[in-house]
Every structure is written in C-alpha cells, then in structure tokens.
mmCIF file of C-alpha atoms in Angstrom:
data_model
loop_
_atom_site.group_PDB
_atom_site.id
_atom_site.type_symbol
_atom_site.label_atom_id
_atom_site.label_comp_id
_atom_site.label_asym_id
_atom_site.label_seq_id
_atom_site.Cartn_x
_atom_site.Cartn_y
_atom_site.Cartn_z
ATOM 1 C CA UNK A 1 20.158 -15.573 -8.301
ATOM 2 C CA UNK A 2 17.502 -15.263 -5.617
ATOM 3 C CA UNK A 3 15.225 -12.787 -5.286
ATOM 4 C CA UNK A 4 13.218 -13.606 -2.573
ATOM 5 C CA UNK A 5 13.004 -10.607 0.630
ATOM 6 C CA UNK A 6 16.650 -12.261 1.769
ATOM 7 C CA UNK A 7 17.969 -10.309 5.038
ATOM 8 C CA UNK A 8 21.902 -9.783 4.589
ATOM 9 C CA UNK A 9 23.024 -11.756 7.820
ATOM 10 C CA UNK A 10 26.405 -11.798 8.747
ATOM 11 C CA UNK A 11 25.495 -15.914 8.411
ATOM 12 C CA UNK A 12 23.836 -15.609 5.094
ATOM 13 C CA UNK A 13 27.020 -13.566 3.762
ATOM 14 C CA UNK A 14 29.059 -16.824 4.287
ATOM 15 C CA UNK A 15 27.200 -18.818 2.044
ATOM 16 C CA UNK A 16 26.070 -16.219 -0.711
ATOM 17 C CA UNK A 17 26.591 -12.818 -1.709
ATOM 18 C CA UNK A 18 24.420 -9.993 -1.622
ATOM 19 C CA UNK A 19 23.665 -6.778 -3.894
ATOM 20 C CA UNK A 20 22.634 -3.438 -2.576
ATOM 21 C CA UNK A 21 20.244 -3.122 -0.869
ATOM 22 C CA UNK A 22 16.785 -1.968 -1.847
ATOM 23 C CA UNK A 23 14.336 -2.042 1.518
ATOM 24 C CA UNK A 24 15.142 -1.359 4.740
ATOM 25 C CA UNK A 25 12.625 -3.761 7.471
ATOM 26 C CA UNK A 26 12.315 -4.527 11.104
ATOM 27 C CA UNK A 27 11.685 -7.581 12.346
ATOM 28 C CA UNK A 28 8.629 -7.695 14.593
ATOM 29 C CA UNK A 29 6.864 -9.546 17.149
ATOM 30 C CA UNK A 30 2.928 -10.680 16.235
ATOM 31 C CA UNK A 31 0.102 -11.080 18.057
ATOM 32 C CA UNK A 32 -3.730 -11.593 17.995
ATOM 33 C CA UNK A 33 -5.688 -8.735 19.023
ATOM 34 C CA UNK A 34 -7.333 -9.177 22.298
ATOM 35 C CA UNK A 35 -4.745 -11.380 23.479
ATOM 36 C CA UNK A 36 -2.120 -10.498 26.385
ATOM 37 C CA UNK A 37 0.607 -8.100 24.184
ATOM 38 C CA UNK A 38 3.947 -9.225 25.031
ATOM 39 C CA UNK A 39 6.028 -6.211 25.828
ATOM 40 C CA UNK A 40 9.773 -7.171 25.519
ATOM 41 C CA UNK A 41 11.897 -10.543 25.102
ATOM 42 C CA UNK A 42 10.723 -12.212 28.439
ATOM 43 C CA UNK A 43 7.157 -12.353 27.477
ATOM 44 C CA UNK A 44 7.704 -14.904 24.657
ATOM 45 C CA UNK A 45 8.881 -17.279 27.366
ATOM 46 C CA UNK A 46 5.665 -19.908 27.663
ATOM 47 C CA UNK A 47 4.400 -18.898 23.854
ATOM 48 C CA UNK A 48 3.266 -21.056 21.428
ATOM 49 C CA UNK A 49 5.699 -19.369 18.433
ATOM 50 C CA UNK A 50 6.463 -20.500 14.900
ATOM 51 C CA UNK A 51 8.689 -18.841 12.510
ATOM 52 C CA UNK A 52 10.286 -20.249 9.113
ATOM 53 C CA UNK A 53 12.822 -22.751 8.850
ATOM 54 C CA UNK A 54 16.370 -21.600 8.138
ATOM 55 C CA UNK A 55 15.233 -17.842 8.598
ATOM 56 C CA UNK A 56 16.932 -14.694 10.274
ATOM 57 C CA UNK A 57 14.120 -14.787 12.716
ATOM 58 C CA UNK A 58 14.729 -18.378 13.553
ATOM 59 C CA UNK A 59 18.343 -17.754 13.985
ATOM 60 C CA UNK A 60 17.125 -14.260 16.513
ATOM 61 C CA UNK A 61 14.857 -16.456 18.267
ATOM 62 C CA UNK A 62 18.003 -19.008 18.603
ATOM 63 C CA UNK A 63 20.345 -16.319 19.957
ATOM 64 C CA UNK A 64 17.506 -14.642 22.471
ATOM 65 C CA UNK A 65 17.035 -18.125 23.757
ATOM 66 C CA UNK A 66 20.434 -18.778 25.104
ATOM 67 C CA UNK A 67 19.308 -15.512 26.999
ATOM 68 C CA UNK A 68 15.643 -16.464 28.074
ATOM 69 C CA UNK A 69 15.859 -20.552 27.825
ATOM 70 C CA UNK A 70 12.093 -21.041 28.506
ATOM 71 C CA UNK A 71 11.537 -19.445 24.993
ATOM 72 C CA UNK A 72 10.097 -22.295 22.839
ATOM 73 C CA UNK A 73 9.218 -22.072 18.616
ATOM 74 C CA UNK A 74 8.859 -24.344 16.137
ATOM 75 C CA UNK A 75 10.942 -23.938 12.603
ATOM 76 C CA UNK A 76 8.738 -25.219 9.523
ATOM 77 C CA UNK A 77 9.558 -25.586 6.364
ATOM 78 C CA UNK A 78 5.650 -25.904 4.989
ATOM 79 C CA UNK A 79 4.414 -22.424 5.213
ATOM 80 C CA UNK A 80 4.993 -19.215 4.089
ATOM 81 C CA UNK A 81 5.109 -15.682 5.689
ATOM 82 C CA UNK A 82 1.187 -15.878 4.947
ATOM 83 C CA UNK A 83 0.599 -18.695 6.674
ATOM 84 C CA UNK A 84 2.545 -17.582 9.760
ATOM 85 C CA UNK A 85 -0.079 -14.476 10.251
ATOM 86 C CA UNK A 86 -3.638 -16.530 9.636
ATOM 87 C CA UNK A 87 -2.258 -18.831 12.262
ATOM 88 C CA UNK A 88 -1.840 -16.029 14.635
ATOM 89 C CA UNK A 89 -4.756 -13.748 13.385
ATOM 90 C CA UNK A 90 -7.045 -17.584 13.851
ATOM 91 C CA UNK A 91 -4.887 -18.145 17.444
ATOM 92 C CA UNK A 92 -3.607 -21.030 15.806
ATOM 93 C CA UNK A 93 -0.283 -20.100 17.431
ATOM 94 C CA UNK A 94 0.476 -17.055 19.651
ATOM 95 C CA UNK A 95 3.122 -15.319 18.254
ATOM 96 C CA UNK A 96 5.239 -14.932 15.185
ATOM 97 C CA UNK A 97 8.335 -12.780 14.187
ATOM 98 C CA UNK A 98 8.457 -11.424 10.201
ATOM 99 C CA UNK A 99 9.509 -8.879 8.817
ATOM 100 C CA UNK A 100 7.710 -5.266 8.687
ATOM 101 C CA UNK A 101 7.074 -5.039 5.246
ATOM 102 C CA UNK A 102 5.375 -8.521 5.261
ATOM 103 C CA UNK A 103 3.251 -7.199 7.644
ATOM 104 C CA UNK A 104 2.147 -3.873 6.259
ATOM 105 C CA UNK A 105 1.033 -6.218 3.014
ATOM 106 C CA UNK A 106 -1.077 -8.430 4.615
ATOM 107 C CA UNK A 107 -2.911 -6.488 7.611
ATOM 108 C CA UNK A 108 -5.851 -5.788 5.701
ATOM 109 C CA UNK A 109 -6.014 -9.539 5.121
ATOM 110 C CA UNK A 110 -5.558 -10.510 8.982
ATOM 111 C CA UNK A 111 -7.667 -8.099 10.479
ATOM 112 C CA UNK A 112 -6.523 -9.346 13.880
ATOM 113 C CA UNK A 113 -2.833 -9.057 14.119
ATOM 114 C CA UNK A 114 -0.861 -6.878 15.764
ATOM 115 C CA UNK A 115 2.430 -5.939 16.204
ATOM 116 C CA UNK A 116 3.491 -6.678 19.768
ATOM 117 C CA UNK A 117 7.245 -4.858 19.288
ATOM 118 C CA UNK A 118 10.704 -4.628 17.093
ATOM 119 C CA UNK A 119 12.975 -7.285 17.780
ATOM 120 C CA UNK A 120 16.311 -5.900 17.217
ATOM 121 C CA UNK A 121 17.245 -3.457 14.592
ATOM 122 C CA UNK A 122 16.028 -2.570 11.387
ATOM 123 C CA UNK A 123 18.105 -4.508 8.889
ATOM 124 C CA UNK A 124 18.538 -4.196 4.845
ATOM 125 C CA UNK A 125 16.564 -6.951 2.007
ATOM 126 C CA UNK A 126 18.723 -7.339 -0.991
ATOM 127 C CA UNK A 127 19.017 -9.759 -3.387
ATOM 128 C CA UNK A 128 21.551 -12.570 -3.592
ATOM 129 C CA UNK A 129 23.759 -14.775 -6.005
ATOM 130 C CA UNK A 130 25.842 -17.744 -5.952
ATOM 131 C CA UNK A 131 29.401 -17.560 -3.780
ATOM 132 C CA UNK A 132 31.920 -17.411 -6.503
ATOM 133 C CA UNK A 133 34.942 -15.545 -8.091
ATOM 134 C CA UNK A 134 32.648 -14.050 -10.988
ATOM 135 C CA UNK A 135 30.966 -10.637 -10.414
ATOM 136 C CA UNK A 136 29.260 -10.330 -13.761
ATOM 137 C CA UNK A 137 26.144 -10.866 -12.870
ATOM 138 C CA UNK A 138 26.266 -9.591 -9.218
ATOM 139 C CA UNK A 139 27.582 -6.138 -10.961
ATOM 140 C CA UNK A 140 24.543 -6.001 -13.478
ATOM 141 C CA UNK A 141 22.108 -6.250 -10.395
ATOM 142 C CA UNK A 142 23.786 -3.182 -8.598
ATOM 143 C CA UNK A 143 23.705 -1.787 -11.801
ATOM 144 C CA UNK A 144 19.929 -2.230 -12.172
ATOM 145 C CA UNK A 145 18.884 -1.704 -8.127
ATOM 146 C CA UNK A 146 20.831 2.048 -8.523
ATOM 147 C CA UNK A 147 19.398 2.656 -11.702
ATOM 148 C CA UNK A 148 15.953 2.303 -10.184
ATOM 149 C CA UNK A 149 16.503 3.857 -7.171
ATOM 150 C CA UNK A 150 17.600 6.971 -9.307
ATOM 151 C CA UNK A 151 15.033 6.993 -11.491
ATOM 152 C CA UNK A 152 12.299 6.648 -8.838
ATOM 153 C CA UNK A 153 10.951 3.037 -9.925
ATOM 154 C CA UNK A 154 11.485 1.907 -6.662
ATOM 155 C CA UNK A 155 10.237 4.641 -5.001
ATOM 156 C CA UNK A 156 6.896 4.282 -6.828
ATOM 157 C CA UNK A 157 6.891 0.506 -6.116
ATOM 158 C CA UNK A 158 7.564 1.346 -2.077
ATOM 159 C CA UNK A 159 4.537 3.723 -2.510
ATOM 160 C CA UNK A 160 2.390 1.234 -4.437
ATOM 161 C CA UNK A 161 2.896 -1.487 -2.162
ATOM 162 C CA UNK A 162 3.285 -0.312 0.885
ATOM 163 C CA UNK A 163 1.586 3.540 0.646
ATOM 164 C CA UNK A 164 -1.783 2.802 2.018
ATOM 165 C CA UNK A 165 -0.331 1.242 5.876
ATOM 166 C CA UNK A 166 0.018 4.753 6.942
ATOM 167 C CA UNK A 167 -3.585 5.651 6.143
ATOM 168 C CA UNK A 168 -5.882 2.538 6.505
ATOM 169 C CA UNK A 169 -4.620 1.116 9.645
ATOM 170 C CA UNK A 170 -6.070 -1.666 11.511
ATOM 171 C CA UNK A 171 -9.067 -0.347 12.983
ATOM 172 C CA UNK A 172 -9.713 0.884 8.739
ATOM 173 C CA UNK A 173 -8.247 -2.733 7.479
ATOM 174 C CA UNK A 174 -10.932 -4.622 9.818
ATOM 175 C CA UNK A 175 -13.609 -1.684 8.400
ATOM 176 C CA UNK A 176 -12.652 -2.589 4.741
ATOM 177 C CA UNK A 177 -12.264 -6.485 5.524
ATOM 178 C CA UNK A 178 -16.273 -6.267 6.763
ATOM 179 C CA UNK A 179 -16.984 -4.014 3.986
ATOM 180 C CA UNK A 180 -15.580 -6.180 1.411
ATOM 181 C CA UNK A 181 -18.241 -8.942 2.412
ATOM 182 C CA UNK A 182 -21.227 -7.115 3.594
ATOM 183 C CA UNK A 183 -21.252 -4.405 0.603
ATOM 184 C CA UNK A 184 -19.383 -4.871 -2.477
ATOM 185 C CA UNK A 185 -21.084 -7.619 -3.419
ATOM 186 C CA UNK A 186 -24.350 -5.770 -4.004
ATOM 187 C CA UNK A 187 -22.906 -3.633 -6.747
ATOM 188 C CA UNK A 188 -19.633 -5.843 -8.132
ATOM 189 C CA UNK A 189 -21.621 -6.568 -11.487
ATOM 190 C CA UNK A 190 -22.034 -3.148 -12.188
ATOM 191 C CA UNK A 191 -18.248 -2.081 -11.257
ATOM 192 C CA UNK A 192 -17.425 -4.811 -13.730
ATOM 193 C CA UNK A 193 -20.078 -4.125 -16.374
ATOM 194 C CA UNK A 194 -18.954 -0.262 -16.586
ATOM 195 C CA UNK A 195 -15.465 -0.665 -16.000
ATOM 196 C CA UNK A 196 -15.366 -3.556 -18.940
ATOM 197 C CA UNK A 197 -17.226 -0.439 -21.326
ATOM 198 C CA UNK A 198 -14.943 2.242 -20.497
ATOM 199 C CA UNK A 199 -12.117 0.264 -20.699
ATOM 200 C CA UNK A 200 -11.225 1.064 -16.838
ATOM 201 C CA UNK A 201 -9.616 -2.098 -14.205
ATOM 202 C CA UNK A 202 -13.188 -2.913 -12.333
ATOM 203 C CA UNK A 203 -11.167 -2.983 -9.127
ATOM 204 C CA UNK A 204 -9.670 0.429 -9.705
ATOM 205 C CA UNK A 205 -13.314 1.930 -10.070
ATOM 206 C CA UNK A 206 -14.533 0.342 -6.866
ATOM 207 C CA UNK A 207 -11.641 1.229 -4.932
ATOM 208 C CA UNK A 208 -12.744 4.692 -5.850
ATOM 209 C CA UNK A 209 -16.501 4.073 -5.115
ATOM 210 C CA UNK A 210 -15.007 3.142 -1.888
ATOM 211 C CA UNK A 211 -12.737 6.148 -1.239
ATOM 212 C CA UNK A 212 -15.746 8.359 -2.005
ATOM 213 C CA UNK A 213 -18.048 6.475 -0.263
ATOM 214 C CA UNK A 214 -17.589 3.584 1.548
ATOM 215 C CA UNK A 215 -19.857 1.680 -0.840
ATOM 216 C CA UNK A 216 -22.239 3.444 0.326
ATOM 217 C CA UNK A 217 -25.553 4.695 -2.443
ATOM 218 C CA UNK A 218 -27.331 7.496 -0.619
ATOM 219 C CA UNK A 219 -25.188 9.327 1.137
ATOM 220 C CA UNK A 220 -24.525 13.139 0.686
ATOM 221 C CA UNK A 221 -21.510 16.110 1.551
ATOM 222 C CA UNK A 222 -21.798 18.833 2.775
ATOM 223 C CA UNK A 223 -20.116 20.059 -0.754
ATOM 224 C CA UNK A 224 -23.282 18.567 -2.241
ATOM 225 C CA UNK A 225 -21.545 15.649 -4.360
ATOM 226 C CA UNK A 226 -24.072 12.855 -4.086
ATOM 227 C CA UNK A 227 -23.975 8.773 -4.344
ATOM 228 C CA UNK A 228 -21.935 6.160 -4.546
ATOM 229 C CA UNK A 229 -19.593 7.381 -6.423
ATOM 230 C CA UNK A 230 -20.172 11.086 -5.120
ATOM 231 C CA UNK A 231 -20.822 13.065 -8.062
ATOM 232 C CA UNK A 232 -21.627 16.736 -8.771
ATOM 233 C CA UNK A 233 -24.627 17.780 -10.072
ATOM 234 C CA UNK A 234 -22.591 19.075 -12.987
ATOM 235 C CA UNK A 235 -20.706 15.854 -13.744
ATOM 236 C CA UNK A 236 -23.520 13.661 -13.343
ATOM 237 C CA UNK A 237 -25.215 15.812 -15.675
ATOM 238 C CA UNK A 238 -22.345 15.677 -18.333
ATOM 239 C CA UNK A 239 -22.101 11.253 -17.577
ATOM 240 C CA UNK A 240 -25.878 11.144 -18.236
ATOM 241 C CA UNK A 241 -26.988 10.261 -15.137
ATOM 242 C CA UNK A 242 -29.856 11.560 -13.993
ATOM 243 C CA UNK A 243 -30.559 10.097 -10.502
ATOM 244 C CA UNK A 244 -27.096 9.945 -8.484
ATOM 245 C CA UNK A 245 -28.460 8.174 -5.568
ATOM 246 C CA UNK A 246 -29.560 5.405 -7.887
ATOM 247 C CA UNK A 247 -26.103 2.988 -7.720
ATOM 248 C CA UNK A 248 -26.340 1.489 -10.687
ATOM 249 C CA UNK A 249 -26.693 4.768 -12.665
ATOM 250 C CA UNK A 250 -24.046 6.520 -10.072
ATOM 251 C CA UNK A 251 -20.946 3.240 -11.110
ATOM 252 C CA UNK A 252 -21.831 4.349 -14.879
ATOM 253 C CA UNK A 253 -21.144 7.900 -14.182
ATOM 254 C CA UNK A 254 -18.180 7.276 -12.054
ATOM 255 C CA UNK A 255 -16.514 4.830 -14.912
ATOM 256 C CA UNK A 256 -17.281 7.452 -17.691
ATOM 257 C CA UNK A 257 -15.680 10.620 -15.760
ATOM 258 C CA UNK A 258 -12.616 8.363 -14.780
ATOM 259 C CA UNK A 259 -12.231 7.499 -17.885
ATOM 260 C CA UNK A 260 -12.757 11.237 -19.258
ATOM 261 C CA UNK A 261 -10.332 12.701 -16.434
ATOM 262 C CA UNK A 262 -7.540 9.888 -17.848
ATOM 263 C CA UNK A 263 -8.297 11.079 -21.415
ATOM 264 C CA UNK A 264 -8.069 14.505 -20.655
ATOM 265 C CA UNK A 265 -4.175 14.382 -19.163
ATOM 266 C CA UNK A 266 -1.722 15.631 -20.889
ATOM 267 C CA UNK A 267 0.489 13.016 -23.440
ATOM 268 C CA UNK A 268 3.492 13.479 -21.346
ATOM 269 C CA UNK A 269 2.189 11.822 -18.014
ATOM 270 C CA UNK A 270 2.734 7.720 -19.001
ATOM 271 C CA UNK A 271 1.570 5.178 -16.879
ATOM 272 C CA UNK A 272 1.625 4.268 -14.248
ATOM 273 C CA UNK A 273 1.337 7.707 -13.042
ATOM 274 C CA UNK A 274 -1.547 8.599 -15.310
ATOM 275 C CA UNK A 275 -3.806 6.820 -13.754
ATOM 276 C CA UNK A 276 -2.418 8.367 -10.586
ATOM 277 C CA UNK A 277 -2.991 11.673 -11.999
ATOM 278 C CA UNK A 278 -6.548 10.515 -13.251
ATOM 279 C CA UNK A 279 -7.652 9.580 -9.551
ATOM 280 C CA UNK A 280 -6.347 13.071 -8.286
ATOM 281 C CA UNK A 281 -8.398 14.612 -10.985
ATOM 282 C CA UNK A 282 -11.272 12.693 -10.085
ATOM 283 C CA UNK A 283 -11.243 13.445 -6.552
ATOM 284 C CA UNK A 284 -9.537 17.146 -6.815
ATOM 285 C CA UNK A 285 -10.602 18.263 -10.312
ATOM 286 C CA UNK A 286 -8.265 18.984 -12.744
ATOM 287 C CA UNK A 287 -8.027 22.469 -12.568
ATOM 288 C CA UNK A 288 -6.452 21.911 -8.813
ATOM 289 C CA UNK A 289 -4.329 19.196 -10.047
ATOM 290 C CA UNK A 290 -3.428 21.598 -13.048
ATOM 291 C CA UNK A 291 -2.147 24.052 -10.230
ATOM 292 C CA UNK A 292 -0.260 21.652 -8.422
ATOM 293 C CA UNK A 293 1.627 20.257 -11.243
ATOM 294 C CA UNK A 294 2.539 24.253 -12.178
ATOM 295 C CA UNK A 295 3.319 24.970 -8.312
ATOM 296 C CA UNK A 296 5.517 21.274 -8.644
ATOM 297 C CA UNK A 297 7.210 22.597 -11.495
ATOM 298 C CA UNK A 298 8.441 25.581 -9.600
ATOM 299 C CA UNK A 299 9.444 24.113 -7.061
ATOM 300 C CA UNK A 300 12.191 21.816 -9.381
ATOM 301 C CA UNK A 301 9.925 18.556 -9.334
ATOM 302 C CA UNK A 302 8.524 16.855 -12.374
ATOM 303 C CA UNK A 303 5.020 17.872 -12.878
ATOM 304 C CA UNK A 304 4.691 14.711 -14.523
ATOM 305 C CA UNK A 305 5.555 12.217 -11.948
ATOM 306 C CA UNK A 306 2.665 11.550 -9.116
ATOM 307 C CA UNK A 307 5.179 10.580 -6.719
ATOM 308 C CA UNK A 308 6.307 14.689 -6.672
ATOM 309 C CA UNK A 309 3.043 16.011 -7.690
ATOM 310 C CA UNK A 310 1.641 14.059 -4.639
ATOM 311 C CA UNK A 311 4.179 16.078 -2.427
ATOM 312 C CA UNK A 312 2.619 19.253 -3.517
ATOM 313 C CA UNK A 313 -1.173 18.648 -3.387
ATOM 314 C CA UNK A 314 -1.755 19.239 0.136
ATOM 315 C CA UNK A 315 -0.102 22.771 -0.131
ATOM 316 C CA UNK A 316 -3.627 23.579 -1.668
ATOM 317 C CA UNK A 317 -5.472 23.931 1.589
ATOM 318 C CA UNK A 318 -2.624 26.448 2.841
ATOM 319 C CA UNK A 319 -3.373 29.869 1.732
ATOM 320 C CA UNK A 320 0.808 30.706 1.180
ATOM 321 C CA UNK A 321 0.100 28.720 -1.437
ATOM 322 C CA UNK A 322 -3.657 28.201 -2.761
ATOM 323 C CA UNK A 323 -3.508 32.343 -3.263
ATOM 324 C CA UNK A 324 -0.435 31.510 -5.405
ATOM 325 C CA UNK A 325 -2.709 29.255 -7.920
ATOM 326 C CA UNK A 326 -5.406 29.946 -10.408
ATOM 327 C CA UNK A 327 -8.080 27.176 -8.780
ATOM 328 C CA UNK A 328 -7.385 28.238 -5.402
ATOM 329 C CA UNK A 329 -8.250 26.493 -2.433
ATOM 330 C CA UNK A 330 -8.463 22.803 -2.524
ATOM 331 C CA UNK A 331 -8.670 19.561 0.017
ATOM 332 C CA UNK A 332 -5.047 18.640 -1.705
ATOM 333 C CA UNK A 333 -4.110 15.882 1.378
ATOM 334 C CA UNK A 334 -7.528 13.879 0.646
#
C-alpha cells in the first residue's frame, strides 16, 4: 500500500490501483518573487525547471512539450517536494510545478514563492495498492477514507493543515518568517518555562502570544487588553500578574488562563477540539463561545465539534443574531 499524495493518472491506474479519493489539488506553476511571472504555457520555454522523477508533473511537462518544444526540465530522483521550492524560493532554479496542497504547507517556509498559474485541472490524491485480483485490502481503505470523511476526521485534518493559507498569506508568511527570528527568541524560555508548568504545548502558547500580539510586550487595544499576551485587567488580576506589559509576567498569565479556559469546558468536548474550543475562549470569552455553541445547537450542528461551532462564531458581530444570545455582541470571525 502507498500512501504517499499519489495523483490517480490514467498512467498510474495501469500499474496500481487507487482508493477514493480524499483531496482534491491543482497542479501549479512556481516562481520566485520578484522574478518575471510566467503567465501561460509559452513562458516556461527558456526556464531553468525541475520537477520529480516519474511524477504527474513530469509526465504534464512531457505532454506540453510536444506542444512548446523549447520547454526544457530536469527529472530528479534526489529531492523531495521541499527541495523543489527552496531551490526556487533561493533562484536555484526558476520554476517548478507541485501540487497545491504542497504549496499551501510550505509558503510560510519559502517566503519567496509564488504561484505563477494552474497547469491543467484540478485532479484527485488517493491512496494506492498493488495491481491484483484481491480487493481485501483495497475495500478496507474505502472503508476507512468514507468513514472519515463522514465522521469529519478529514475535514478537521483539511482544516488543521491547510486552514491558516486563507488567512496568513504571503505578504503575513514573510511577516511571521522575520518574526520568528527577530522576536521569539527574546521570550522562547519563558513560553517553554510556563507552558512546561501548566501543562500547555509551548508552541501552542506562543502561537497565541502571536495571534494577540505579534510578539509584541507593550502594546495596547483600544478594548484596553494589554501585553504580550493581551490580557484584561480582570484576568491578569485573577493569573496574578500584576504588571501586564512586563513579558515575562504577561507568558505566565497567558499559560495559566489557557489552561483555566481548557479546564473550564465542558467533559463532552474531547480533543482535539478542546483545545480548539479553549483558544476561542481565550480570545472570545467563554460566555460568547457559550452562545455560539447554544446558537450551533439550533441550528442542527454539534455544539461540540469546533469545526461547526467555528461556522457559527462570526454570526456574533451580526445583530440578527448577537440580540438572539445572552453575551451579545462579539468579534466571532477573529
């Protein structure tokens, strides 16, 4: 069995046989930012292009150049997809072709790719096992791949994977990328010391120093939350910290009410959506996320699931359906 991003290609088929499939992607042209953007099929003519040996975008590149014969790339069998989009975000090479999805993961990483256009349509990733006679074990996979598209497992995997390409971007991927080096640094020990106590994922807690703040210790809304980890005056009160510009003191607050907001859920939210449900809380309050589980619940979802919950939280800055809710109003899409 190989599970391994495969592309069900007509040539592929003749050699193995494929499941159901579980993402749909769209092969895509690559460049480096500040370089000449190649528009359609012609403009790879002259390119310095690479792709991976034996691949479905080797085999495109194969049938566009019986159309364009100037079109030159090199197969290789001694990188991966990774590899591919350093060389082109370095200039290494000019352009590559991979798949959407591969992209999506790794443009925070390569801060200076691009995506120049689709190559042809968007095609279905499955898994594959041995040509043969014998189903058995090609029938459990369906099996398991509609089970957990039913059940929403792979939902939440699309979302945790691929959920933040809509929102960060490249212009915020480049942002983070500098912030990564220039800030976190300062303040990693503490993430790590106060995460370790309150039994929180260090990375988890400066993710959300970051979402409130950039990583950034003085700064102050116009809500008046304060610091790094933009506090109330209540909370920080109630985490025992008495200075919330002061970083250090601002991490230990932040770990102690993520922690509190995660022990506070309800039994019947399981992970991994209760640490979903802990971050809303942290960032909406609980008493907003109470309403929009209720207002999910009405509206036939599980109030239990983030994935549905998540659907609902924005309805709390519309007043058709904040007057509905005991909190009221609420910045539900943040």
């Amino acid at each position: 069995m190989a599970a391994a991003g495969l592309v069900s290609s007509e040539a592929r088929k003749k050699q193995v046989r494929f499941s159901h499939p579980y993402l749909e992607v769209t092969p895509q042209i690559i460049y480096r930012s500040g370089k000449s953007r190649p528009t359609d099929a012609k403009d790879l003519v002259g390119k310095k292009i690479m792709v991976l040996k034996g691949s479905t975008h080797a085999e495109q590149l194969a049938q566009l150049k019986q159309k364009f014969p100037g079109i030159e790339y090199e197969e290789s069998d001694a990188v991966e997809v990774v590899d591919l989009l350093r060389m082109v975000d370095e200039g290494q090479i000019d352009l590559t072709l991979v798949d959407s999805n591969e992209v999506a993961m790794n443009q925070v990483y390569f801060t200076n790719i691009r995506v120049a256009f689709d190559l042809g349509d968007a095609s279905n990733q499955s898994w594959a096992v041995a040509a043969g006679d014998d189903n058995s074990l090609l029938n459990e996979i369906n099996e398991y791949l509609d089970k957990v598209k039913k059940n929403g497992t792979l939902q939440r995997l699309k979302d945790r994977y691929y959920g933040h390409v809509d929102v960060l971007g490249y212009m915020g991927a480049t942002t983070f990328a500098q912030h990564l080096q220039q800030r976190l640094p300062k303040y990693e020990q503490h993430f790590k010391a106060y995460a370790k106590k309150e039994k929180v994922d260090w990375r988890l807690l400066a993710a959300v120093g970051y979402q409130e703040s950039l990583w950034q210790p003085a700064v102050t809304s116009k809500t008046g939350v304060r610091g790094l980890m933009m506090l109330t005056q209540n909370t920080a009160q109630a985490m025992g910290v008495s200075n919330r510009l002061d970083p250090k003191q601002s991490i230990m607050g932040g770990a102690k009410y993520l922690a509190y907001m995660k022990d506070q859920l309800d039994e019947s939210i399981q992970e991994p959506d209760r640490t979903w449900f802990a971050l809303a809380a942290y960032n909406v309050g609980s008493g907003h996320l109470d309403d929009a589980r209720k207002l999910a619940a009405k509206e036939g979802l599980n109030p239990d699931k983030w994935l549905d919950v998540k659907k609902i939280l924005p309805r709390l800055s519309e007043k058709k359906w904040y007057s509905k809710t005991r909190y009221g109003y609420a910045r539900g899409g943040e």
